[in-house]
């Protein structure tokens, strides 16, 4: 199952990981197709990066304060 998911993700655009500038400490992982995944609480940044790494392998991290949902 994970191999099938990874194959699908390889065919899509790169994911983006970014912090919400209105609510510092909340991080999102957005693949451009589904609703962005929200990570909050302790280690939210690390968890968002780990999730993007597992789901996509490669991703773009947008600097804090650039994007808001």
Coordinates of N, CA and C in Angstrom, one line a residue:
X1 N 0.8 -1.2 0.0 CA 0.0 0.0 0.0 C 0.9 1.3 0.0
X2 N 1.9 1.3 0.8 CA 2.8 2.5 0.9 C 3.5 2.7 -0.4
X3 N 3.9 1.6 -1.1 CA 4.5 1.8 -2.4 C 3.6 2.4 -3.4
X4 N 2.3 2.0 -3.4 CA 1.3 2.6 -4.3 C 1.2 4.1 -4.0
X5 N 1.1 4.4 -2.8 CA 0.9 5.8 -2.4 C 2.1 6.6 -2.8
X6 N 3.3 6.1 -2.6 CA 4.5 6.8 -2.9 C 4.6 7.0 -4.5
X7 N 4.2 6.0 -5.3 CA 4.2 6.1 -6.7 C 3.3 7.2 -7.1
X8 N 2.1 7.3 -6.5 CA 1.2 8.4 -6.8 C 1.8 9.8 -6.5
X9 N 2.4 9.9 -5.3 CA 3.0 11.1 -4.9 C 4.1 11.6 -5.8
X10 N 4.9 10.6 -6.4 CA 6.0 11.0 -7.3 C 5.5 11.7 -8.5
X11 N 4.2 11.4 -8.9 CA 3.7 11.9 -10.1 C 3.1 13.3 -9.9
X12 N 3.0 13.8 -8.7 CA 2.4 15.1 -8.4 C 3.4 16.2 -8.1
X13 N 2.9 17.4 -8.0 CA 3.8 18.5 -7.7 C 4.4 18.3 -6.3
X14 N 5.4 19.1 -6.0 CA 6.1 18.9 -4.7 C 5.2 19.5 -3.6
X15 N 5.2 18.9 -2.4 CA 4.5 19.4 -1.3 C 5.1 20.7 -0.7
X16 N 4.4 21.4 0.1 CA 4.9 22.6 0.7 C 4.6 22.6 2.2
X17 N 5.6 22.9 3.0 CA 5.5 22.9 4.4 C 5.8 24.4 4.8
X18 N 4.8 24.9 5.6 CA 4.9 26.3 6.0 C 4.2 26.6 7.3
X19 N 4.7 27.6 8.0 CA 4.1 28.1 9.3 C 3.0 29.1 9.0
X20 N 1.9 29.0 9.7 CA 0.8 30.0 9.6 C 1.3 31.3 10.3
X21 N 1.4 32.4 9.6 CA 1.9 33.6 10.2 C 0.9 34.2 11.2
X22 N -0.4 33.9 11.1 CA -1.4 34.4 12.0 C -1.4 33.7 13.3
X23 N -1.0 32.4 13.3 CA -0.9 31.6 14.4 C 0.4 30.9 14.5
X24 N 1.4 31.6 14.9 CA 2.8 31.0 15.0 C 2.7 29.7 15.8
X25 N 3.5 28.7 15.4 CA 3.5 27.4 16.0 C 2.6 26.4 15.3
X26 N 1.7 26.9 14.5 CA 0.9 26.0 13.6 C 1.6 25.8 12.3
X27 N 1.8 24.6 11.9 CA 2.5 24.3 10.6 C 1.6 23.5 9.7
X28 N 1.7 23.7 8.4 CA 0.9 23.0 7.5 C 1.8 22.2 6.5
X29 N 1.2 21.1 6.0 CA 1.8 20.4 4.8 C 0.7 20.4 3.8
X30 N 1.0 21.0 2.6 CA 0.0 21.2 1.6 C 0.5 20.5 0.3
X31 N -0.3 19.5 -0.2 CA 0.1 18.9 -1.4 C -0.5 19.5 -2.7
X32 N -1.3 20.5 -2.5 CA -2.0 21.2 -3.6 C -3.2 20.5 -4.1
X33 N -3.6 19.3 -3.6 CA -4.7 18.6 -4.1 C -5.8 18.4 -3.0
X34 N -5.3 18.1 -1.8 CA -6.2 17.8 -0.7 C -6.1 19.0 0.3
X35 N -7.0 19.0 1.3 CA -7.0 20.0 2.3 C -5.6 19.9 3.0
X36 N -5.0 21.1 3.3 CA -3.7 21.0 4.0 C -3.8 20.3 5.3
X37 N -2.7 19.6 5.6 CA -2.6 18.9 6.9 C -2.1 19.9 8.0
X38 N -2.8 20.0 9.1 CA -2.4 21.0 10.1 C -1.6 20.2 11.2
X39 N -0.5 20.8 11.7 CA 0.2 20.3 12.8 C 0.4 21.4 13.8
X40 N 0.0 21.1 15.1 CA 0.1 22.1 16.1 C 0.6 21.4 17.4
X41 N 1.0 22.2 18.3 CA 1.5 21.7 19.6 C 3.0 21.5 19.5
X42 N 3.5 20.8 20.6 CA 4.9 20.6 20.6 C 5.5 19.9 19.4
X43 N 6.6 20.4 18.9 CA 7.3 19.8 17.8 C 6.5 19.8 16.5
X44 N 5.5 20.7 16.3 CA 4.7 20.7 15.1 C 5.5 20.9 13.9
X45 N 6.5 21.7 13.9 CA 7.4 21.9 12.7 C 8.0 20.6 12.3
X46 N 8.6 19.9 13.2 CA 9.3 18.7 13.0 C 8.3 17.6 12.4
X47 N 7.2 17.5 13.1 CA 6.2 16.6 12.6 C 5.7 16.9 11.2
X48 N 5.5 18.1 10.8 CA 5.1 18.5 9.5 C 6.2 18.1 8.5
X49 N 7.4 18.4 8.8 CA 8.5 18.0 7.9 C 8.6 16.5 7.8
X50 N 8.5 15.8 8.9 CA 8.6 14.3 8.8 C 7.4 13.7 8.0
X51 N 6.2 14.3 8.1 CA 5.1 13.8 7.3 C 5.3 14.1 5.8
X52 N 5.8 15.2 5.5 CA 6.1 15.6 4.1 C 7.2 14.6 3.5
X53 N 8.2 14.4 4.3 CA 9.3 13.5 3.9 C 8.8 12.1 3.6
X54 N 7.9 11.6 4.5 CA 7.4 10.2 4.3 C 6.4 10.1 3.1
X55 N 5.6 11.1 3.0 CA 4.6 11.1 1.9 C 5.1 11.5 0.6
X56 N 6.1 12.4 0.5 CA 6.6 12.9 -0.8 C 8.1 12.6 -1.1
X57 N 8.8 12.4 0.0 CA 10.3 12.3 -0.2 C 11.0 13.7 -0.4
X58 N 10.4 14.5 -1.3 CA 11.0 15.8 -1.5 C 9.8 16.8 -1.3
X59 N 10.2 18.0 -0.8 CA 9.2 19.0 -0.6 C 9.9 20.4 -0.5
X60 N 9.1 21.4 -0.5 CA 9.6 22.8 -0.3 C 9.2 23.3 1.1
X61 N 10.1 23.8 1.8 CA 9.8 24.5 3.1 C 9.8 26.0 2.9
X62 N 8.6 26.6 3.1 CA 8.4 28.0 2.9 C 8.8 28.7 4.2
X63 N 9.6 29.8 4.1 CA 10.0 30.5 5.3 C 8.8 31.0 6.1
X64 N 8.9 31.1 7.4 CA 7.9 31.6 8.3 C 7.4 32.9 7.9
X65 N 6.1 33.1 8.0 CA 5.5 34.4 7.7 C 5.1 34.6 6.3
X66 N 5.3 33.7 5.4 CA 5.1 33.9 4.0 C 3.6 33.5 3.6
X67 N 3.1 32.5 4.2 CA 1.8 32.0 3.8 C 0.8 31.9 4.9
X68 N -0.4 32.1 4.6 CA -1.5 32.1 5.6 C -2.7 31.4 5.0
X69 N -3.3 30.5 5.8 CA -4.6 29.9 5.3 C -5.7 30.4 6.1

